[in-house]
Coordinates of C-alpha atoms (C1' of nucleotides) in Angstrom, one line a residue:
Chain A
X1 CA 0.0 0.0 0.0
X2 CA 2.5 2.4 1.1
X3 CA 4.6 1.8 -2.0
X4 CA 1.7 3.0 -4.1
X5 CA 0.2 5.8 -2.2
X6 CA 3.1 7.1 -0.2
X7 CA 6.1 9.0 -1.7
X8 CA 9.0 7.1 -2.6
X9 CA 12.0 7.1 -0.2
X10 CA 14.0 9.3 -2.6
X11 CA 16.6 7.2 -4.3
X12 CA 14.5 4.2 -5.2
X13 CA 14.7 4.9 -8.9
X14 CA 12.5 4.4 -11.9
X15 CA 9.3 2.7 -12.8
X16 CA 8.7 -0.9 -12.4
X17 CA 9.9 -1.6 -15.9
X18 CA 13.6 -1.3 -16.8
X19 CA 13.2 1.4 -19.4
X20 CA 15.4 4.5 -19.2
X21 CA 14.1 7.3 -17.1
X22 CA 11.4 9.5 -18.4
X23 CA 11.6 13.1 -18.2
X24 CA 9.4 13.2 -15.2
X25 CA 11.5 10.7 -13.4
X26 CA 14.6 12.5 -14.3
X27 CA 13.2 15.7 -12.8
X28 CA 12.2 13.7 -9.8
X29 CA 15.7 12.4 -9.4
X30 CA 17.2 15.9 -9.7
X31 CA 15.0 17.3 -7.2
X32 CA 15.6 14.5 -4.8
X33 CA 19.3 15.2 -5.2
X34 CA 18.8 18.9 -4.6
X35 CA 17.0 18.1 -1.4
X36 CA 19.7 15.8 0.0
X37 CA 22.4 18.2 -1.1
X38 CA 20.8 21.1 0.8
X39 CA 20.1 19.0 3.8
X40 CA 23.8 18.1 3.9
X41 CA 24.7 21.8 3.7
X42 CA 22.3 22.5 6.5
X43 CA 23.7 19.8 8.6
X44 CA 27.3 21.0 7.9
X45 CA 26.4 24.5 8.8
X46 CA 24.5 24.0 12.0
X47 CA 24.8 20.4 13.0
X48 CA 22.5 17.4 12.5
X49 CA 19.8 18.8 14.6
X50 CA 19.3 21.6 12.1
X51 CA 18.0 19.4 9.4
X52 CA 14.4 20.5 8.8
X53 CA 12.1 20.0 5.8
X54 CA 11.0 23.7 6.1
X55 CA 14.5 25.0 6.0
X56 CA 15.3 23.0 3.0
X57 CA 12.2 24.1 1.3
X58 CA 13.0 27.8 2.1
X59 CA 16.4 27.4 0.6
X60 CA 15.0 25.7 -2.5
X61 CA 12.4 28.5 -3.0
X62 CA 9.6 25.9 -2.6
X63 CA 6.8 25.3 -0.1
X64 CA 7.4 22.9 2.7
X65 CA 4.6 20.9 1.4
X66 CA 6.5 20.1 -1.9
X67 CA 9.2 18.1 0.1
X68 CA 6.5 15.6 1.2
X69 CA 6.3 14.4 -2.4
X70 CA 9.8 13.1 -2.1
X71 CA 10.2 12.2 1.6
X72 CA 7.2 11.2 3.5
X73 CA 8.6 12.3 6.8
X74 CA 11.6 14.0 8.1
X75 CA 12.9 10.7 9.4
X76 CA 12.9 9.3 5.9
X77 CA 15.0 12.1 4.8
X78 CA 17.5 11.7 7.6
X79 CA 17.6 7.9 6.8
X80 CA 18.5 8.8 3.2
X81 CA 21.3 11.1 4.4
X82 CA 22.6 8.5 6.8
X83 CA 22.5 5.8 4.1
X84 CA 24.4 8.1 1.5
X85 CA 26.9 9.2 4.0
X86 CA 27.6 5.8 5.3
X87 CA 28.1 4.5 1.9
X88 CA 30.5 7.3 1.1
X89 CA 32.6 6.5 4.1
X90 CA 32.7 2.9 3.2
X91 CA 33.6 3.7 -0.3
X92 CA 36.4 6.0 0.7
X93 CA 38.0 3.4 3.0
X94 CA 37.9 0.7 0.5
X95 CA 39.2 2.8 -2.3
X96 CA 42.1 4.0 -0.2
X97 CA 42.8 0.4 0.9
X98 CA 42.7 -0.9 -2.7
X99 CA 45.1 1.8 -3.8
X100 CA 47.9 -0.1 -2.1
X101 CA 48.9 -3.5 -3.5
X102 CA 47.7 -6.5 -1.6
X103 CA 51.3 -7.7 -1.2
X104 CA 51.7 -4.9 1.4
X105 CA 49.0 -5.6 4.0
X106 CA 50.5 -3.3 6.5
X107 CA 50.4 -0.5 4.0
X108 CA 46.8 -1.2 3.2
X109 CA 45.8 -1.0 7.0
X110 CA 47.8 2.3 7.3
X111 CA 46.0 3.7 4.2
X112 CA 42.6 2.6 5.6
X113 CA 43.4 4.4 8.8
X114 CA 44.5 7.6 7.3
X115 CA 41.6 7.7 4.9
X116 CA 39.3 7.4 8.0
X117 CA 40.7 10.5 9.3
X118 CA 40.7 12.3 6.1
X119 CA 37.2 11.4 5.4
X120 CA 36.0 12.6 8.8
X121 CA 37.8 15.9 8.4
X122 CA 36.3 16.4 4.9
X123 CA 32.8 15.4 6.2
X124 CA 32.7 16.4 9.9
X125 CA 29.1 16.6 10.1
X126 CA 28.6 13.4 8.3
X127 CA 30.8 11.8 10.8
X128 CA 28.8 13.3 13.5
X129 CA 25.6 12.1 12.0
X130 CA 26.8 8.4 11.8
X131 CA 28.9 8.2 15.0
X132 CA 27.6 11.0 17.1
X133 CA 24.4 12.0 18.7
X134 CA 21.6 11.2 16.2
X135 CA 19.1 13.8 15.2
X136 CA 16.9 14.5 18.1
X137 CA 13.8 12.2 18.0
X138 CA 15.2 10.2 15.2
X139 CA 15.7 6.3 15.5
X140 CA 17.6 4.7 12.7
X141 CA 16.2 1.6 11.1
X142 CA 18.4 -1.4 12.0
X143 CA 18.9 -2.6 8.5
X144 CA 19.1 -0.9 5.2
X145 CA 22.0 0.6 3.3
X146 CA 23.5 2.4 6.4
X147 CA 23.8 -1.0 8.3
X148 CA 25.2 -2.6 5.2
X149 CA 27.9 0.1 5.1
X150 CA 28.7 -0.4 8.7
X151 CA 29.1 -4.0 8.1
X152 CA 31.6 -3.3 5.1
X153 CA 33.6 -1.0 7.4
X154 CA 33.7 -3.4 10.2
X155 CA 34.4 -6.5 8.2
X156 CA 36.9 -4.6 6.0
X157 CA 38.9 -3.7 9.2
X158 CA 38.8 -7.2 10.4
X159 CA 40.3 -8.5 7.2
X160 CA 43.0 -6.0 7.2
X161 CA 44.0 -6.7 10.7
X162 CA 43.9 -10.4 10.1
X163 CA 46.1 -10.0 7.1
X164 CA 48.7 -7.9 9.1
X165 CA 48.8 -10.1 12.1
X166 CA 49.4 -13.7 12.1
X167 CA 46.4 -15.9 13.3
X168 CA 46.3 -16.5 17.0
X169 CA 48.3 -13.4 17.6
X170 CA 48.3 -12.9 21.3
X171 CA 46.6 -9.5 21.8
X172 CA 46.1 -9.2 25.5
X173 CA 43.0 -10.7 27.1
X174 CA 41.6 -14.2 26.1
X175 CA 38.7 -14.0 23.8
X176 CA 36.3 -16.6 22.7
X177 CA 33.6 -16.4 19.9
X178 CA 31.0 -16.2 22.6
X179 CA 32.3 -12.8 23.4
X180 CA 30.7 -11.5 20.3
X181 CA 27.2 -10.7 19.2
X182 CA 25.6 -13.7 17.3
X183 CA 24.4 -11.4 14.5
X184 CA 27.9 -10.1 14.1
X185 CA 29.3 -13.6 14.0
X186 CA 27.0 -14.5 11.3
X187 CA 28.5 -11.8 9.2
X188 CA 32.0 -12.5 10.1
X189 CA 31.9 -16.2 9.5
X190 CA 30.5 -15.6 6.0
X191 CA 33.9 -14.1 5.3
X192 CA 36.1 -16.5 3.3
X193 CA 39.1 -15.6 5.4
X194 CA 39.0 -17.5 8.7
X195 CA 39.4 -15.2 11.7
X196 CA 40.2 -16.0 15.2
X197 CA 38.4 -14.4 18.2
X198 CA 41.6 -12.7 19.2
X199 CA 42.0 -11.1 15.8
X200 CA 38.5 -9.8 15.8
X201 CA 39.0 -8.4 19.3
X202 CA 42.2 -6.8 18.1
X203 CA 40.3 -5.2 15.1
X204 CA 37.8 -3.7 17.5
X205 CA 40.6 -2.3 19.6
X206 CA 42.2 -0.9 16.5
X207 CA 38.9 0.7 15.5
X208 CA 38.6 2.2 18.9
X209 CA 42.1 3.7 18.7
X210 CA 41.4 5.3 15.4
X211 CA 37.9 6.4 16.4
X212 CA 39.1 7.9 19.5
X213 CA 41.7 10.3 18.0
X214 CA 39.3 11.2 15.1
X215 CA 36.5 11.9 17.5
X216 CA 38.5 14.0 19.8
X217 CA 39.7 15.9 16.8
X218 CA 36.3 16.4 15.0
X219 CA 34.6 17.5 18.2
X220 CA 37.4 20.0 18.9
X221 CA 38.9 18.6 22.1
X222 CA 42.3 18.1 20.5
X223 CA 42.3 21.6 18.9
X224 CA 42.9 23.3 22.2
X225 CA 45.8 21.0 23.0
X226 CA 47.7 20.0 19.9
X227 CA 48.8 21.9 16.9
X228 CA 49.2 19.0 14.7
X229 CA 46.7 16.2 15.1
X230 CA 47.9 14.6 11.9
X231 CA 51.4 13.7 13.3
X232 CA 49.7 12.3 16.4
X233 CA 47.3 10.2 14.3
X234 CA 50.2 9.0 12.0
X235 CA 52.2 8.0 15.1
X236 CA 49.2 5.9 16.4
X237 CA 48.4 4.3 13.1
X238 CA 52.0 3.4 12.3
X239 CA 52.1 1.7 15.6
X240 CA 49.1 -0.4 14.7
X241 CA 50.7 -1.6 11.4
X242 CA 53.7 -3.0 13.2
X243 CA 53.4 -5.8 15.6
X244 CA 50.1 -5.7 17.5
X245 CA 49.9 -2.5 19.6
X246 CA 53.6 -2.0 19.6
X247 CA 54.9 1.4 19.1
X248 CA 57.9 1.3 16.9
X249 CA 61.0 3.1 18.0
X250 CA 61.8 6.1 16.0
Chain B
X1 CA 26.1 45.5 36.7
X2 CA 24.8 42.1 35.8
X3 CA 25.9 40.7 39.1
X4 CA 23.4 43.0 40.8
X5 CA 20.5 43.1 38.4
X6 CA 20.5 39.8 36.8
X7 CA 19.7 36.5 38.6
X8 CA 22.7 34.6 40.0
X9 CA 24.2 31.8 38.0
X10 CA 22.8 29.2 40.3
X11 CA 25.6 27.7 42.3
X12 CA 27.2 31.1 43.3
X13 CA 26.3 30.8 46.9
X14 CA 25.4 33.2 49.5
X15 CA 25.6 36.9 50.3
X16 CA 28.8 38.8 50.2
X17 CA 29.4 38.2 53.8
X18 CA 30.5 34.9 55.1
X19 CA 27.4 34.4 57.3
X20 CA 25.5 31.1 57.3
X21 CA 22.8 31.0 54.6
X22 CA 19.6 32.7 55.5
X23 CA 16.2 30.9 55.1
X24 CA 15.7 32.6 51.7
X25 CA 19.2 31.6 50.4
X26 CA 18.6 28.1 51.6
X27 CA 15.4 27.9 49.8
X28 CA 17.1 29.3 46.8
X29 CA 19.8 26.8 46.9
X30 CA 17.4 24.0 47.2
X31 CA 15.4 25.1 44.3
X32 CA 18.5 25.7 42.2
X33 CA 19.4 22.1 43.1
X34 CA 16.0 20.7 42.0
X35 CA 16.3 22.5 38.7
X36 CA 19.6 21.1 37.9
X37 CA 18.5 17.7 39.1
X38 CA 15.5 17.6 36.8
X39 CA 17.6 18.9 34.0
X40 CA 19.9 16.1 34.4
X41 CA 17.0 13.6 34.4
X42 CA 15.7 15.2 31.3
X43 CA 18.9 15.0 29.6
X44 CA 19.3 11.4 30.7
X45 CA 15.8 10.5 29.4
X46 CA 16.0 12.1 25.9
X47 CA 19.5 13.5 25.3
X48 CA 21.1 16.8 25.8
X49 CA 18.9 18.5 23.2
X50 CA 15.8 17.7 25.3
X51 CA 16.8 20.1 28.1
X52 CA 14.2 22.8 28.2
X53 CA 13.1 25.4 30.7
X54 CA 9.5 24.7 30.1
X55 CA 9.9 21.1 30.5
X56 CA 11.7 21.6 33.8
X57 CA 9.0 24.0 35.0
X58 CA 6.3 21.5 34.0
X59 CA 7.9 18.8 36.0
X60 CA 8.4 21.0 38.9
X61 CA 4.7 22.1 38.8
X62 CA 5.8 25.7 38.3
X63 CA 5.5 28.1 35.4
X64 CA 8.3 28.7 33.1
X65 CA 8.8 32.2 34.4
X66 CA 9.9 30.9 37.8
X67 CA 13.1 29.4 36.3
X68 CA 14.3 32.8 35.3
X69 CA 14.8 33.7 38.9
X70 CA 17.5 31.2 39.0
X71 CA 19.0 31.0 35.5
X72 CA 18.9 34.0 33.3
X73 CA 18.9 32.1 30.1
X74 CA 18.8 28.5 29.0
X75 CA 22.5 28.5 28.2
X76 CA 23.3 29.5 31.7
X77 CA 21.5 26.4 32.9
X78 CA 23.4 24.2 30.4
X79 CA 26.7 25.8 31.5
X80 CA 25.8 25.0 35.1
X81 CA 25.2 21.4 34.1
X82 CA 28.4 21.1 32.1
X83 CA 30.3 22.6 35.0
X84 CA 29.0 20.1 37.3
X85 CA 29.2 17.0 35.2
X86 CA 32.8 18.0 34.3
X87 CA 33.8 18.3 38.0
X88 CA 32.1 15.0 38.7
X89 CA 34.2 13.3 36.1
X90 CA 37.5 14.9 37.1
X91 CA 36.7 14.0 40.8
X92 CA 35.9 10.3 39.9
X93 CA 39.1 10.0 38.0
X94 CA 41.3 11.5 40.7
X95 CA 39.6 9.5 43.4
X96 CA 40.2 6.3 41.5
X97 CA 43.7 7.1 40.8
X98 CA 44.4 8.0 44.5
X99 CA 42.8 4.8 45.7
X100 CA 46.0 3.0 44.4
X101 CA 49.3 3.7 46.2
X102 CA 51.7 6.1 44.5
X103 CA 54.2 3.3 44.6
X104 CA 52.3 1.6 41.9
X105 CA 52.1 4.0 38.9
X106 CA 51.0 1.4 36.4
X107 CA 48.2 0.5 38.8
X108 CA 47.2 4.2 39.1
X109 CA 47.0 4.6 35.3
X110 CA 44.8 1.4 35.0
X111 CA 42.5 2.6 37.8
X112 CA 42.2 5.9 36.1
X113 CA 41.2 4.3 32.8
X114 CA 38.8 1.9 34.2
X115 CA 37.2 4.8 36.2
X116 CA 36.8 6.8 32.9
X117 CA 34.7 4.0 31.5
X118 CA 32.7 3.3 34.6
X119 CA 31.9 7.0 35.1
X120 CA 30.8 7.1 31.4
X121 CA 28.5 4.1 31.7
X122 CA 27.1 5.5 34.9
X123 CA 26.5 9.0 33.3
X124 CA 26.1 8.3 29.6
X125 CA 24.2 11.6 29.0
X126 CA 26.7 13.5 30.9
X127 CA 29.4 12.0 28.8
X128 CA 27.6 13.0 25.7
X129 CA 27.1 16.6 27.0
X130 CA 30.8 16.9 27.7
X131 CA 32.4 15.1 24.6
X132 CA 29.5 14.8 22.2
X133 CA 27.3 17.2 20.2
X134 CA 26.7 20.2 22.4
X135 CA 23.1 21.2 23.0
X136 CA 21.8 22.8 19.7
X137 CA 22.5 26.4 19.7
X138 CA 24.7 26.3 22.8
X139 CA 28.2 27.6 22.8
X140 CA 30.2 26.9 25.9
X141 CA 32.3 29.6 27.5
X142 CA 35.9 29.0 27.0
X143 CA 36.8 29.3 30.6
X144 CA 35.1 28.6 33.9
X145 CA 34.7 25.4 35.9
X146 CA 34.3 23.1 32.9
X147 CA 37.6 24.2 31.4
X148 CA 39.2 23.9 34.7
X149 CA 38.0 20.3 35.0
X150 CA 39.2 19.6 31.5
X151 CA 42.6 20.8 32.5
X152 CA 42.5 18.5 35.6
X153 CA 41.7 15.6 33.4
X154 CA 44.3 16.3 30.8
X155 CA 47.1 17.1 33.1
X156 CA 46.2 14.3 35.5
X157 CA 46.6 11.8 32.6
X158 CA 49.9 13.5 31.5
X159 CA 51.4 12.9 34.9
X160 CA 50.1 9.3 35.1
X161 CA 51.7 8.5 31.8
X162 CA 54.8 10.3 32.6
X163 CA 55.2 8.3 35.9
X164 CA 54.6 4.9 34.1
X165 CA 57.0 5.6 31.2
X166 CA 60.5 6.7 31.7
X167 CA 61.4 10.2 30.3
X168 CA 62.2 10.3 26.7
X169 CA 60.4 7.1 26.0
X170 CA 60.3 6.5 22.3
X171 CA 56.7 6.7 21.4
X172 CA 56.7 6.7 17.6
X173 CA 57.0 10.0 15.8
X174 CA 59.1 12.8 16.8
X175 CA 57.4 15.5 18.8
X176 CA 58.5 18.9 19.8
X177 CA 57.1 21.4 22.1
X178 CA 56.0 23.5 19.2
X179 CA 53.6 20.7 18.2
X180 CA 51.3 21.7 21.2
X181 CA 49.1 24.6 21.7
X182 CA 50.6 27.5 23.6
X183 CA 47.9 27.8 26.1
X184 CA 48.1 24.0 26.8
X185 CA 51.9 24.4 27.3
X186 CA 51.4 27.1 29.8
X187 CA 49.3 24.7 31.9
X188 CA 51.6 21.7 31.4
X189 CA 54.8 23.6 32.3
X190 CA 53.3 24.8 35.5
X191 CA 53.3 21.3 36.5
X192 CA 56.1 20.4 38.9
X193 CA 56.8 17.1 37.0
X194 CA 58.9 17.8 34.0
X195 CA 57.4 16.3 30.9
X196 CA 58.8 15.6 27.6
X197 CA 57.1 16.3 24.3
X198 CA 57.1 12.6 23.6
X199 CA 55.3 11.8 26.9
X200 CA 52.7 14.5 26.3
X201 CA 52.1 13.0 22.8
X202 CA 51.9 9.6 24.3
X203 CA 49.4 10.8 26.9
X204 CA 47.2 12.1 24.1
X205 CA 47.4 8.8 22.3
X206 CA 46.4 7.1 25.5
X207 CA 43.5 9.4 25.9
X208 CA 42.5 8.8 22.4
X209 CA 42.5 5.0 22.8
X210 CA 40.4 5.1 26.0
X211 CA 38.1 7.7 24.5
X212 CA 37.6 5.7 21.4
X213 CA 36.5 2.5 23.0
X214 CA 34.3 4.4 25.6
X215 CA 32.7 6.5 22.9
X216 CA 31.9 3.5 20.7
X217 CA 30.3 1.8 23.6
X218 CA 28.3 4.8 24.9
X219 CA 27.0 5.5 21.5
X220 CA 26.0 1.9 21.0
X221 CA 28.3 1.0 18.1
X222 CA 30.0 -1.7 20.1
X223 CA 26.7 -3.1 21.4
X224 CA 25.8 -4.7 18.1
X225 CA 29.2 -6.4 17.9
X226 CA 30.5 -7.3 21.1
X227 CA 28.9 -8.9 24.2
X228 CA 31.6 -7.8 26.6
X229 CA 33.1 -4.4 26.0
X230 CA 34.6 -4.6 29.6
X231 CA 37.0 -7.4 28.6
X232 CA 37.9 -5.4 25.4
X233 CA 38.4 -2.3 27.3
X234 CA 40.5 -4.1 30.0
X235 CA 42.7 -5.6 27.3
X236 CA 43.3 -2.2 25.9
X237 CA 44.1 -0.5 29.1
X238 CA 46.4 -3.2 30.5
X239 CA 48.4 -2.9 27.2
X240 CA 48.8 0.8 28.1
X241 CA 50.1 0.2 31.4
X242 CA 52.9 -2.1 30.2
X243 CA 55.7 -0.8 28.0
X244 CA 54.4 2.1 25.9
X245 CA 51.7 0.8 23.5
X246 CA 52.8 -2.8 23.9
X247 CA 50.2 -5.5 24.3
X248 CA 51.3 -8.0 26.8
X249 CA 51.1 -11.6 25.8
X250 CA 48.6 -13.7 27.9
Chain C
dT1 C1' -5.8 17.1 -28.2
dG2 C1' -8.0 15.6 -24.2
dT3 C1' -7.8 12.9 -20.0
dC4 C1' -5.4 11.4 -15.8
dA5 C1' -2.2 11.3 -12.3
dA6 C1' 1.8 13.4 -10.2
dA7 C1' 3.8 17.7 -8.4
dA8 C1' 3.6 21.8 -6.3
dG9 C1' 1.1 25.8 -3.9
dT10 C1' -2.2 27.7 -0.3
dA11 C1' -3.7 27.6 4.2
dC12 C1' -4.0 25.8 8.4
dA13 C1' -4.0 22.9 12.8
dC14 C1' -1.3 21.8 16.6
dG15 C1' 2.4 22.0 19.4
dG16 C1' 7.0 23.3 21.3
dC17 C1' 10.4 26.6 22.7
dG18 C1' 12.7 30.8 24.9
dT19 C1' 11.6 35.0 26.7
dT20 C1' 9.2 39.2 28.5
dT21 C1' 5.7 42.1 30.7
dC22 C1' 2.7 42.9 34.3
dC23 C1' 1.0 41.7 38.5
dT24 C1' 0.3 39.3 43.3
dC25 C1' 1.9 38.1 47.5
dA26 C1' 4.7 36.4 51.1
dA27 C1' 9.0 36.7 53.5
dC28 C1' 12.8 39.6 55.1
dG29 C1' 15.1 43.3 57.7
dC30 C1' 14.5 47.2 60.4
Chain D
dG1 C1' 4.3 46.7 62.1
dC2 C1' 6.0 48.1 57.6
dG3 C1' 8.4 49.4 53.5
dT4 C1' 11.3 46.7 50.5
dT5 C1' 12.6 42.8 48.0
dG6 C1' 12.4 38.6 45.6
dA7 C1' 9.7 34.5 44.2
dG8 C1' 6.4 33.2 41.3
dG9 C1' 1.9 33.1 38.5
dA10 C1' -0.9 34.3 34.0
dA11 C1' -0.7 35.5 29.6
dA12 C1' 1.3 36.9 25.7
dC13 C1' 4.9 37.6 21.8
dG14 C1' 7.4 35.6 18.2
dC15 C1' 9.5 32.0 16.1
dC16 C1' 10.0 27.4 14.8
dG17 C1' 8.8 22.7 13.7
dT18 C1' 5.9 18.5 11.5
dG19 C1' 2.1 17.2 9.3
dT20 C1' -2.7 17.6 6.5
dA21 C1' -7.0 19.0 3.5
dC22 C1' -7.8 21.3 -0.5
dT23 C1' -6.7 23.3 -5.0
dT24 C1' -4.0 24.4 -9.1
dT25 C1' -0.6 23.5 -12.4
dT26 C1' 1.8 20.5 -15.4
dG27 C1' 3.8 16.6 -17.6
dA28 C1' 2.7 11.8 -19.6
dC29 C1' 0.3 9.3 -22.8
dA30 C1' -3.5 7.7 -25.7

DNA sequence: TGTCAAAAGTACACGGCGTTTCCTCAACGC
DNA sequence: GCGTTGAGGAAACGCCGTGTACTTTTGACA
């Protein structure tokens, strides 16, 4: 029912047939694009909480009502933004990783980590939208493109860490498969590369390290302290690519 | 001028003399306390963005106007909350640290780190208020009790890291005093313990590691993955207390 | 070219928020 | 006791937001 009466969720393209887009559908896609673009700009300017259908409509020179032809509710719009931004992050990370030949696993991990910070600095509000406080009153769906992107990011890091560190690497603390969430295990074990619990735990710790410095920087807590967060971050990430957790001596 | 005409900022106590509080001032202090308590509860229930004078007044069975006798604007109320929460965190960290004898520097660092996570889990919305997205439309003052608490936290960690690791410990990356913000240096160098740039950089990296895992957990990104974040966190923190960045083998 | 459905405009209901103005009233200090 | 002071209520102002009937325009297609 909703698929017929309600507006589409924006990026779901085209008619049921596989024909090329008609003029109408092209216009629709363009307008949808414009809406999300402006929403991104609003978010970048005043934070995720500032996303509002009325504000977008004002900036587009349209009536608020018009937006409802494209997104049934504000939450649908936010979901579309989260989906797009999440995919953008996952793409950026995979692209950076793949720019380093597979014969250099440590280099791939370093590239992945550096790309995380660079993406976050280039899209600070996107980073906040994904990892920070959600928009007030918004509850994300627990599946959909955003969840898929989160899976790509998580599993991607798992593989990188697994390739850098030998299986059964001691990582401090004893971990068992039962330490992880079942739904996560299902995704992990679909991965062709066999992972050990220790490596998965290490990957989470690596994620935490990178996420911590990036978060501190994005939220401005490093700015008051450190002139050059990049050097700090690089020191941390180079430590990760060596033996597990070890900081190489200069 | 404002000190006479405007309402007080809440916790500034008493008359100019040192006399015991009068009945009026006692009632005032109690009401102020009730306001901040309810604000905390509101924040805990629906996030920092949900703090509203009207909501507090509703819950207190008063009109919105009454609040203005205690806090001139909503931002003043938020500032009072941030100040209180920041001090609470700094207190908790120092208390945990001091519960371990000074002869065990590594143990003190571990206690500090564990206390950080425990405080955050006990006060998740307080953690968000300090380290996450600020309340929409709120800009914190760059001095005051909150800044002082931030200084206590940062410098406290510096000292702990310095005590655990020998001076001039290689930490990966070459750091110089010029890599840090001048205002931060002024505070650091007032510290009796002499610190090296490398140690300060290492302390920031340690902060990032702890902050990363805690943030991921508080914002729910670890929950979908890991059954037992405590074990993960403990593994990370025990690694910190050993040689710099090294993960001890089990 | 005419019919139909989608898109967009108009107007509005409903609620929230911070803040202010005016006024009442009880408590305090003398 | 009594003027003064501060706490607090009532109501309003102005702004913002989401979402909803109803109506007009406009593109698609026969």
